[in-house]
Short mmCIF file of C-alpha atoms (C1' of nucleotides) in Angstrom, two decimals:
data_model
loop_
_atom_site.label_atom_id
_atom_site.label_comp_id
_atom_site.label_asym_id
_atom_site.label_seq_id
_atom_site.Cartn_x
_atom_site.Cartn_y
_atom_site.Cartn_z
CA UNK A 1 -30.02 -33.81 -37.17
CA UNK A 2 -28.23 -36.05 -34.65
CA UNK A 3 -25.05 -37.03 -36.45
CA UNK A 4 -21.79 -37.13 -34.55
CA UNK A 5 -19.72 -37.42 -37.72
CA UNK A 6 -21.29 -34.35 -39.25
CA UNK A 7 -20.91 -32.39 -36.01
CA UNK A 8 -17.27 -33.41 -35.80
CA UNK A 9 -16.76 -32.24 -39.36
CA UNK A 10 -18.45 -28.92 -38.69
CA UNK A 11 -16.21 -28.43 -35.64
CA UNK A 12 -13.09 -29.20 -37.65
CA UNK A 13 -14.19 -26.82 -40.37
CA UNK A 14 -14.88 -24.01 -37.92
CA UNK A 15 -11.61 -24.73 -36.10
CA UNK A 16 -9.70 -24.56 -39.37
CA UNK A 17 -11.06 -21.10 -40.10
CA UNK A 18 -10.49 -19.91 -36.53
CA UNK A 19 -6.95 -21.26 -36.19
CA UNK A 20 -5.97 -20.05 -39.66
CA UNK A 21 -7.22 -16.59 -38.81
CA UNK A 22 -5.91 -16.22 -35.25
CA UNK A 23 -3.37 -18.96 -34.53
CA UNK A 24 -3.40 -21.23 -31.50
CA UNK A 25 -3.04 -18.57 -28.81
CA UNK A 26 -5.44 -16.20 -30.55
CA UNK A 27 -8.15 -18.74 -31.34
CA UNK A 28 -11.22 -18.81 -29.08
CA UNK A 29 -12.87 -22.14 -28.38
CA UNK A 30 -16.24 -20.46 -27.82
CA UNK A 31 -16.11 -18.93 -31.28
CA UNK A 32 -15.31 -22.31 -32.81
CA UNK A 33 -18.16 -24.06 -30.99
CA UNK A 34 -20.59 -21.30 -31.97
CA UNK A 35 -19.48 -21.21 -35.62
CA UNK A 36 -19.92 -24.98 -35.81
CA UNK A 37 -23.43 -24.68 -34.34
CA UNK A 38 -22.30 -27.01 -31.54
CA UNK A 39 -20.89 -26.48 -28.06
CA UNK A 40 -17.66 -26.73 -26.13
CA UNK A 41 -18.58 -29.95 -24.30
CA UNK A 42 -18.84 -31.85 -27.56
CA UNK A 43 -15.69 -30.24 -28.86
CA UNK A 44 -13.79 -31.42 -25.81
CA UNK A 45 -15.38 -34.84 -26.10
CA UNK A 46 -14.07 -35.19 -29.62
CA UNK A 47 -10.67 -33.53 -29.38
CA UNK A 48 -9.70 -33.41 -25.72
CA UNK A 49 -8.18 -29.96 -25.66
CA UNK A 50 -7.58 -26.82 -27.67
CA UNK A 51 -4.17 -28.16 -28.68
CA UNK A 52 -5.70 -31.51 -29.58
CA UNK A 53 -8.13 -29.69 -31.83
CA UNK A 54 -5.28 -27.85 -33.53
CA UNK A 55 -3.50 -31.17 -34.01
CA UNK A 56 -6.60 -32.60 -35.66
CA UNK A 57 -6.94 -29.57 -37.92
CA UNK A 58 -3.30 -29.77 -38.93
CA UNK A 59 -3.51 -33.52 -39.53
CA UNK A 60 -6.52 -33.00 -41.76
CA UNK A 61 -4.65 -30.47 -43.86
CA UNK A 62 -1.33 -32.28 -43.72
CA UNK A 63 -1.51 -33.61 -47.27
CA UNK A 64 -2.67 -30.28 -48.62
CA UNK A 65 0.30 -28.62 -46.95
CA UNK A 66 3.06 -30.95 -48.12
CA UNK A 67 1.41 -31.98 -51.38
CA UNK A 68 -0.39 -28.83 -52.45
CA UNK A 69 0.61 -29.72 -56.00
CA UNK A 70 1.94 -32.91 -57.64
CA UNK A 71 5.71 -32.93 -57.95
CA UNK A 72 7.07 -33.68 -61.41
CA UNK A 73 10.85 -33.87 -61.48
CA UNK A 74 10.88 -33.08 -65.18
CA UNK A 75 8.83 -29.91 -64.70
CA UNK A 76 9.90 -28.07 -61.57
CA UNK A 77 8.86 -24.68 -63.00
CA UNK A 78 5.35 -26.05 -63.48
CA UNK A 79 5.44 -27.38 -59.92
CA UNK A 80 6.37 -23.96 -58.58
CA UNK A 81 3.59 -22.25 -60.50
CA UNK A 82 1.09 -24.86 -59.30
CA UNK A 83 2.21 -24.13 -55.73
CA UNK A 84 1.76 -20.39 -56.31
CA UNK A 85 -1.80 -21.03 -57.49
CA UNK A 86 -2.52 -23.42 -54.63
CA UNK A 87 -1.34 -20.88 -52.05
CA UNK A 88 -3.43 -18.22 -53.74
CA UNK A 89 -6.53 -20.40 -53.71
CA UNK A 90 -6.00 -21.73 -50.18
CA UNK A 91 -4.15 -19.17 -48.08
CA UNK A 92 -5.51 -20.76 -44.91
CA UNK A 93 -3.34 -23.82 -45.50
CA UNK A 94 -0.17 -21.75 -45.58
CA UNK A 95 -1.32 -19.78 -42.56
CA UNK A 96 -1.97 -22.96 -40.58
CA UNK A 97 1.49 -24.26 -41.45
CA UNK A 98 3.07 -20.95 -40.49
CA UNK A 99 1.24 -20.77 -37.15
CA UNK A 100 2.48 -24.27 -36.46
CA UNK A 101 6.00 -23.19 -37.37
CA UNK A 102 5.91 -20.11 -35.13
CA UNK A 103 3.99 -21.48 -32.16
CA UNK A 104 5.19 -25.07 -32.14
CA UNK A 105 8.31 -25.81 -34.18
CA UNK A 106 10.73 -22.84 -34.31
CA UNK A 107 13.50 -24.82 -35.99
CA UNK A 108 13.97 -27.98 -38.05
CA UNK A 109 11.35 -29.90 -40.02
CA UNK A 110 7.81 -28.61 -39.64
CA UNK A 111 6.47 -32.13 -39.26
CA UNK A 112 9.15 -33.51 -36.98
CA UNK A 113 7.33 -36.63 -35.86
CA UNK A 114 10.07 -39.12 -36.63
CA UNK A 115 8.98 -39.70 -40.21
CA UNK A 116 10.82 -37.81 -42.92
CA UNK A 117 7.87 -36.72 -45.01
CA UNK A 118 10.08 -34.95 -47.50
CA UNK A 119 12.06 -38.05 -48.42
CA UNK A 120 9.86 -39.17 -51.34
CA UNK A 121 10.00 -35.72 -52.88
CA UNK A 122 13.76 -35.51 -52.42
CA UNK A 123 13.98 -38.89 -54.19
CA UNK A 124 11.96 -37.50 -57.08
CA UNK A 125 14.41 -34.62 -57.42
CA UNK A 126 17.38 -36.98 -57.20
CA UNK A 127 15.86 -39.07 -59.99
CA UNK A 128 15.35 -35.94 -62.06
CA UNK A 129 19.03 -35.18 -61.56
CA UNK A 130 19.99 -38.63 -62.86
CA UNK A 131 17.67 -38.13 -65.81
CA UNK A 132 19.39 -34.87 -66.69
CA UNK A 133 16.49 -32.56 -65.83
CA UNK A 134 18.05 -30.94 -62.76
CA UNK A 135 21.56 -29.66 -62.09
CA UNK A 136 23.33 -32.65 -60.49
CA UNK A 137 25.78 -30.44 -58.61
CA UNK A 138 23.11 -29.30 -56.19
CA UNK A 139 21.90 -31.18 -53.12
CA UNK A 140 18.43 -32.54 -54.04
CA UNK A 141 17.03 -31.45 -50.69
CA UNK A 142 18.29 -27.93 -51.29
CA UNK A 143 16.71 -27.94 -54.75
CA UNK A 144 13.33 -28.87 -53.30
CA UNK A 145 13.62 -26.28 -50.54
CA UNK A 146 14.64 -23.56 -52.98
CA UNK A 147 11.82 -24.29 -55.40
CA UNK A 148 9.26 -24.24 -52.58
CA UNK A 149 10.94 -21.11 -51.23
CA UNK A 150 10.56 -19.37 -54.58
CA UNK A 151 6.94 -20.50 -54.85
CA UNK A 152 6.20 -19.04 -51.40
CA UNK A 153 7.67 -15.66 -52.34
CA UNK A 154 4.20 -14.06 -52.47
CA UNK A 155 2.50 -16.44 -50.01
CA UNK A 156 0.43 -15.30 -47.01
CA UNK A 157 3.56 -15.78 -44.89
CA UNK A 158 5.90 -13.72 -47.02
CA UNK A 159 7.85 -10.87 -45.47
CA UNK A 160 7.61 -8.35 -48.28
CA UNK A 161 4.38 -8.80 -50.19
CA UNK A 162 1.52 -11.27 -49.81
CA UNK A 163 -0.52 -11.93 -52.91
CA UNK A 164 -4.28 -11.65 -52.68
CA UNK A 165 -7.21 -12.57 -54.91
CA UNK A 166 -8.05 -8.89 -55.40
CA UNK A 167 -5.00 -8.25 -57.55
CA UNK A 168 -5.30 -8.01 -61.32
CA UNK A 169 -5.00 -11.24 -63.28
CA UNK A 170 -2.13 -9.70 -65.23
CA UNK A 171 -0.11 -9.31 -62.01
CA UNK A 172 -0.57 -12.97 -61.18
CA UNK A 173 0.38 -13.97 -64.72
CA UNK A 174 3.50 -11.80 -64.58
CA UNK A 175 4.51 -13.46 -61.30
CA UNK A 176 3.83 -16.94 -62.66
CA UNK A 177 6.07 -16.27 -65.64
CA UNK A 178 8.84 -14.75 -63.53
CA UNK A 179 8.59 -17.67 -61.10
CA UNK A 180 8.69 -20.31 -63.84
CA UNK A 181 11.63 -18.64 -65.55
CA UNK A 182 13.52 -18.24 -62.29
CA UNK A 183 13.04 -21.88 -61.29
CA UNK A 184 13.96 -23.07 -64.76
CA UNK A 185 17.21 -21.12 -64.81
CA UNK A 186 18.07 -21.69 -61.16
CA UNK A 187 17.95 -25.46 -60.93
CA UNK A 188 17.20 -27.12 -64.24
CA UNK A 189 19.72 -28.06 -66.90
CA UNK A 190 19.56 -26.79 -70.44
CA UNK A 191 18.25 -29.98 -71.98
CA UNK B 1 19.40 3.69 -11.02
CA UNK B 2 16.54 6.08 -11.77
CA UNK B 3 16.65 6.34 -15.51
CA UNK B 4 13.43 6.38 -17.53
CA UNK B 5 15.30 5.94 -20.80
CA UNK B 6 17.09 2.83 -19.60
CA UNK B 7 13.87 1.37 -18.22
CA UNK B 8 12.15 2.03 -21.52
CA UNK B 9 14.95 0.28 -23.33
CA UNK B 10 14.81 -2.73 -21.02
CA UNK B 11 11.07 -2.95 -21.58
CA UNK B 12 11.51 -2.82 -25.35
CA UNK B 13 14.18 -5.48 -25.19
CA UNK B 14 12.05 -7.78 -23.06
CA UNK B 15 9.03 -7.11 -25.27
CA UNK B 16 11.04 -7.99 -28.36
CA UNK B 17 11.96 -11.37 -26.93
CA UNK B 18 8.43 -12.03 -25.69
CA UNK B 19 6.66 -11.01 -28.91
CA UNK B 20 9.18 -12.84 -31.08
CA UNK B 21 8.65 -15.99 -29.04
CA UNK B 22 4.86 -15.91 -28.63
CA UNK B 23 3.34 -13.37 -31.00
CA UNK B 24 0.88 -10.66 -30.01
CA UNK B 25 -1.93 -12.89 -28.74
CA UNK B 26 0.48 -15.25 -27.00
CA UNK B 27 2.65 -12.62 -25.34
CA UNK B 28 2.05 -11.89 -21.65
CA UNK B 29 2.50 -8.35 -20.41
CA UNK B 30 3.38 -9.58 -16.90
CA UNK B 31 6.24 -11.65 -18.29
CA UNK B 32 7.54 -8.63 -20.20
CA UNK B 33 7.40 -6.36 -17.16
CA UNK B 34 9.11 -8.99 -14.99
CA UNK B 35 11.82 -9.74 -17.54
CA UNK B 36 12.56 -6.01 -17.84
CA UNK B 37 12.84 -5.73 -14.03
CA UNK B 38 10.07 -3.14 -14.19
CA UNK B 39 6.30 -3.25 -13.83
CA UNK B 40 3.16 -3.06 -15.89
CA UNK B 41 2.21 0.45 -14.75
CA UNK B 42 5.39 1.89 -16.21
CA UNK B 43 5.01 -0.16 -19.33
CA UNK B 44 1.54 1.26 -19.90
CA UNK B 45 2.84 4.72 -19.12
CA UNK B 46 5.38 4.41 -21.91
CA UNK B 47 3.49 2.49 -24.55
CA UNK B 48 -0.21 2.82 -23.77
CA UNK B 49 -1.27 -0.72 -24.58
CA UNK B 50 -0.06 -4.16 -25.53
CA UNK B 51 -0.59 -3.32 -29.20
CA UNK B 52 1.21 -0.03 -28.76
CA UNK B 53 4.14 -1.92 -27.30
CA UNK B 54 4.17 -4.28 -30.27
CA UNK B 55 4.11 -1.27 -32.59
CA UNK B 56 7.11 0.17 -30.78
CA UNK B 57 8.99 -3.12 -30.97
CA UNK B 58 8.24 -3.44 -34.67
CA UNK B 59 9.25 0.16 -35.35
CA UNK B 60 12.53 -0.38 -33.54
CA UNK B 61 13.30 -3.40 -35.71
CA UNK B 62 11.89 -1.93 -38.87
CA UNK B 63 15.23 -1.17 -40.44
CA UNK B 64 16.64 -4.53 -39.47
CA UNK B 65 13.66 -6.21 -41.12
CA UNK B 66 13.70 -4.38 -44.44
CA UNK B 67 17.44 -3.73 -44.55
CA UNK B 68 18.88 -6.80 -42.87
CA UNK B 69 21.70 -6.57 -45.41
CA UNK B 70 22.87 -3.83 -47.79
CA UNK B 71 21.47 -4.24 -51.29
CA UNK B 72 24.02 -4.20 -54.09
CA UNK B 73 22.41 -4.38 -57.52
CA UNK B 74 25.63 -5.74 -59.01
CA UNK B 75 25.78 -8.59 -56.48
CA UNK B 76 22.34 -9.99 -55.80
CA UNK B 77 23.74 -13.45 -54.97
CA UNK B 78 25.87 -11.84 -52.26
CA UNK B 79 22.80 -9.97 -51.02
CA UNK B 80 20.85 -13.21 -50.75
CA UNK B 81 23.65 -14.93 -48.83
CA UNK B 82 23.95 -11.92 -46.50
CA UNK B 83 20.21 -12.18 -45.84
CA UNK B 84 20.55 -15.90 -45.11
CA UNK B 85 23.24 -15.12 -42.56
CA UNK B 86 21.25 -12.24 -41.06
CA UNK B 87 18.18 -14.43 -40.61
CA UNK B 88 20.35 -17.12 -39.07
CA UNK B 89 21.92 -14.68 -36.62
CA UNK B 90 18.68 -12.85 -35.80
CA UNK B 91 15.75 -15.22 -36.15
CA UNK B 92 13.69 -13.02 -33.83
CA UNK B 93 13.53 -10.33 -36.51
CA UNK B 94 11.99 -12.69 -39.03
CA UNK B 95 9.64 -14.03 -36.40
CA UNK B 96 8.47 -10.51 -35.49
CA UNK B 97 7.83 -9.72 -39.14
CA UNK B 98 5.93 -12.98 -39.59
CA UNK B 99 3.78 -12.44 -36.50
CA UNK B 100 2.94 -9.01 -37.86
CA UNK B 101 2.07 -10.57 -41.19
CA UNK B 102 -0.17 -13.23 -39.68
CA UNK B 103 -1.82 -11.23 -36.91
CA UNK B 104 -2.04 -7.83 -38.54
CA UNK B 105 -1.55 -7.73 -42.31
CA UNK B 106 -2.81 -10.89 -44.04
CA UNK B 107 -2.36 -9.50 -47.56
CA UNK B 108 -0.41 -6.78 -49.34
CA UNK B 109 2.67 -4.95 -48.16
CA UNK B 110 3.80 -5.80 -44.65
CA UNK B 111 4.42 -2.14 -43.84
CA UNK B 112 1.34 -0.70 -45.46
CA UNK B 113 1.47 2.72 -43.84
CA UNK B 114 1.15 4.79 -46.99
CA UNK B 115 4.88 4.91 -47.68
CA UNK B 116 6.27 2.43 -50.18
CA UNK B 117 9.35 1.33 -48.27
CA UNK B 118 10.40 -1.04 -51.02
CA UNK B 119 10.65 1.68 -53.67
CA UNK B 120 14.35 2.55 -53.14
CA UNK B 121 15.33 -1.09 -53.38
CA UNK B 122 13.22 -1.61 -56.50
CA UNK B 123 15.02 1.39 -57.98
CA UNK B 124 18.36 -0.22 -57.19
CA UNK B 125 17.28 -3.35 -59.05
CA UNK B 126 16.01 -1.28 -61.98
CA UNK B 127 19.37 0.48 -62.16
CA UNK B 128 21.12 -2.88 -62.09
CA UNK B 129 18.97 -3.91 -65.04
CA UNK B 130 20.03 -0.82 -66.99
CA UNK B 131 23.66 -1.57 -66.11
CA UNK B 132 23.34 -5.07 -67.49
CA UNK B 133 23.63 -6.92 -64.21
CA UNK B 134 20.06 -8.16 -64.02
CA UNK B 135 17.75 -9.65 -66.65
CA UNK B 136 15.84 -6.63 -68.01
CA UNK B 137 12.87 -8.76 -69.05
CA UNK B 138 11.79 -9.24 -65.45
CA UNK B 139 9.79 -6.78 -63.36
CA UNK B 140 12.27 -5.24 -60.88
CA UNK B 141 9.82 -5.66 -58.01
CA UNK B 142 9.45 -9.33 -58.85
CA UNK B 143 13.23 -9.71 -58.93
CA UNK B 144 13.54 -8.24 -55.46
CA UNK B 145 10.70 -10.38 -54.11
CA UNK B 146 12.14 -13.53 -55.64
CA UNK B 147 15.63 -12.91 -54.27
CA UNK B 148 14.26 -12.28 -50.79
CA UNK B 149 12.00 -15.30 -51.20
CA UNK B 150 14.98 -17.49 -52.02
CA UNK B 151 16.95 -16.07 -49.10
CA UNK B 152 14.05 -16.90 -46.74
CA UNK B 153 13.92 -20.50 -47.94
CA UNK B 154 15.42 -21.75 -44.65
CA UNK B 155 14.21 -18.86 -42.47
CA UNK B 156 12.35 -19.30 -39.16
CA UNK B 157 9.11 -18.80 -41.10
CA UNK B 158 9.75 -21.41 -43.78
CA UNK B 159 7.23 -24.15 -44.39
CA UNK B 160 9.57 -27.05 -44.99
CA UNK B 161 12.79 -26.60 -43.01
CA UNK B 162 13.95 -23.83 -40.69
CA UNK B 163 17.70 -23.46 -40.30
CA UNK B 164 19.14 -23.36 -36.81
CA UNK B 165 22.52 -22.51 -35.32
CA UNK B 166 22.96 -26.12 -34.18
CA UNK B 167 23.45 -27.38 -37.71
CA UNK B 168 26.91 -28.18 -39.01
CA UNK B 169 28.85 -25.35 -40.63
CA UNK B 170 29.15 -27.46 -43.77
CA UNK B 171 25.37 -27.53 -44.14
CA UNK B 172 25.20 -23.75 -43.95
CA UNK B 173 28.00 -23.42 -46.47
CA UNK B 174 26.28 -25.82 -48.84
CA UNK B 175 23.06 -23.78 -48.59
CA UNK B 176 24.94 -20.50 -49.12
CA UNK B 177 26.51 -21.86 -52.29
CA UNK B 178 23.24 -23.29 -53.59
CA UNK B 179 21.49 -20.01 -52.80
CA UNK B 180 24.14 -17.86 -54.47
CA UNK B 181 24.19 -20.08 -57.56
CA UNK B 182 20.41 -20.12 -57.79
CA UNK B 183 20.09 -16.35 -57.50
CA UNK B 184 22.88 -15.81 -60.01
CA UNK B 185 21.29 -18.05 -62.61
CA UNK B 186 17.71 -17.01 -61.90
CA UNK B 187 17.91 -13.26 -62.28
CA UNK B 188 21.36 -12.06 -63.31
CA UNK B 189 22.66 -11.81 -66.83
CA UNK B 190 25.74 -13.63 -68.07
CA UNK B 191 28.01 -10.60 -68.07
"C1'" DG C 1 -47.42 -52.01 -33.22
"C1'" DT C 2 -45.77 -50.05 -29.05
"C1'" DG C 3 -43.69 -48.45 -25.15
"C1'" DA C 4 -39.99 -49.03 -21.76
"C1'" DG C 5 -35.11 -48.97 -21.38
"C1'" DG C 6 -30.64 -47.71 -22.83
"C1'" DC C 7 -27.51 -44.75 -24.79
"C1'" DA C 8 -25.22 -41.48 -27.71
"C1'" DA C 9 -25.68 -36.76 -29.06
"C1'" DC C 10 -26.35 -32.51 -27.31
"C1'" DC C 11 -26.26 -28.27 -24.40
"C1'" DA C 12 -26.66 -24.06 -20.99
"C1'" DA C 13 -24.63 -22.73 -17.05
"C1'" DC C 14 -20.85 -22.77 -14.15
"C1'" DT C 15 -15.84 -22.60 -12.30
"C1'" DG C 16 -11.39 -21.40 -11.18
"C1'" DG C 17 -7.67 -19.37 -12.82
"C1'" DT C 18 -5.68 -15.88 -15.94
"C1'" DT C 19 -5.11 -11.37 -18.34
"C1'" DG C 20 -4.85 -6.62 -19.85
"C1'" DG C 21 -5.23 -2.59 -17.69
"C1'" DT C 22 -5.53 0.98 -13.54
"C1'" DA C 23 -5.49 3.55 -9.04
"C1'" DG C 24 -3.15 5.04 -5.37
"C1'" DC C 25 0.97 5.34 -2.92
"C1'" DC C 26 6.10 5.38 -2.05
"C1'" DC C 27 10.71 7.03 -2.68
"C1'" DG C 28 14.85 9.52 -3.84
"C1'" DA C 29 17.00 13.47 -6.05
"C1'" DC C 30 17.47 18.27 -6.39
"C1'" DG D 1 8.67 20.13 -0.90
"C1'" DT D 2 7.85 18.64 -5.16
"C1'" DC D 3 8.25 16.10 -9.12
"C1'" DG D 4 9.32 12.25 -11.96
"C1'" DG D 5 10.34 7.43 -11.57
"C1'" DG D 6 8.85 3.33 -9.47
"C1'" DC D 7 5.62 -0.26 -7.78
"C1'" DT D 8 2.10 -3.06 -5.20
"C1'" DA D 9 -2.49 -4.32 -4.92
"C1'" DC D 10 -6.44 -4.60 -7.20
"C1'" DC D 11 -10.32 -5.24 -10.68
"C1'" DA D 12 -13.48 -6.52 -14.33
"C1'" DA D 13 -13.51 -9.16 -18.25
"C1'" DC D 14 -12.25 -13.16 -20.31
"C1'" DC D 15 -11.16 -17.94 -21.23
"C1'" DA D 16 -10.24 -23.04 -21.29
"C1'" DG D 17 -12.25 -26.66 -19.48
"C1'" DT D 18 -16.28 -29.20 -16.62
"C1'" DT D 19 -20.73 -30.45 -14.83
"C1'" DG D 20 -25.08 -32.20 -14.52
"C1'" DG D 21 -28.74 -32.94 -16.98
"C1'" DT D 22 -31.96 -33.10 -21.34
"C1'" DT D 23 -33.32 -34.81 -25.86
"C1'" DG D 24 -34.02 -37.72 -29.56
"C1'" DC D 25 -33.14 -42.27 -31.70
"C1'" DC D 26 -32.71 -47.22 -31.76
"C1'" DT D 27 -34.10 -51.77 -30.17
"C1'" DC D 28 -36.34 -55.49 -28.40
"C1'" DA D 29 -39.74 -57.80 -25.35
"C1'" DC D 30 -44.43 -58.44 -25.45
#
DNA sequence: GTGAGGCAACCAACTGGTTGGTAGCCCGAC
DNA sequence: GTCGGGCTACCAACCAGTTGGTTGCCTCAC
């Protein structure tokens, strides 16, 4: 029963759910401690503060946020569809990122910690342009942004319509096809 | 000096800034009352509650959210660019919509009040399909969602990169061109 | 083997400041 | 003089963060 690592993990898990649901300002540390079957004192021992806990949660999901799907420069439509499915399966990841955007980083890169985390992906797109897969007239960074933008069209942070698991499979399939076709035509070359 | 209407307007204005900056949970009613050079008692007299005030703010910006730019079925690329500019000029509108999405309506339509506010715009797209401007194979609702999704690629709610007014004009122009080209190729027909 | 000592994990109860919301009163115009 | 606009002072509930202490596990002398 006495296992600091497991307790820490339970706290992070509970904090993920709480922050994803209510954001930083709306999250309640008591709820997190209770949901994790622990207590606030331990929480503060591990993470220092409410903000520190959010940092830890975000760091844990960092890879899932920026690499929700593997990027293949030769198959950007497939990448977009994979992102659509990832956001559908894990809406909490998108919500966490969006809370961070709204409550922490109103402009610029979401992860503005000195390291340009998008650089490798931009390089992949640039390579795909050299290989004739992607329109070379476009800025590779813009291509990446646009593809992700299209994939987030029905995400839990969308303005118009957020997709949910309750919708018919046919609706999801229709969106996947429209998304793949749109990405293909928008940024890839005929080849 | 004694003008209930003007006071109400000042309160709404202050509330808009406060809610856009901090969301519902993060907003502070004292700050709103102070910023409006009024007081909480009046605020509660007008709007009943913090949530009621947010409702009023959202209702006031409703049109600006859903009709940030006029929709022309024959010029969807122009519509997308106009949206990009609108979001750049009025980030608070996008932020309000996103707070509402995150804190109030996790899935489905953002304005799920029985009325389908998107219907007229979907009809415009459907007409554009009949007129040969837009690919008729796509679902008109999906077309609208995708175009708005592309236009929000660099919005204050984006996951990767949020555009700001401090960026060079050339960067904005490059994005406008990429956006227009992408929309044109993605959903419009050759004609 | 065992039991005393040490220590990390654990926790209920508390604290001081904050927050949404309200009651009661003042003031100026007509 | 009264009525609508305006506002200060107040409150109960809440909330992030702390305290002081308990509990169970490991270890090592004997």
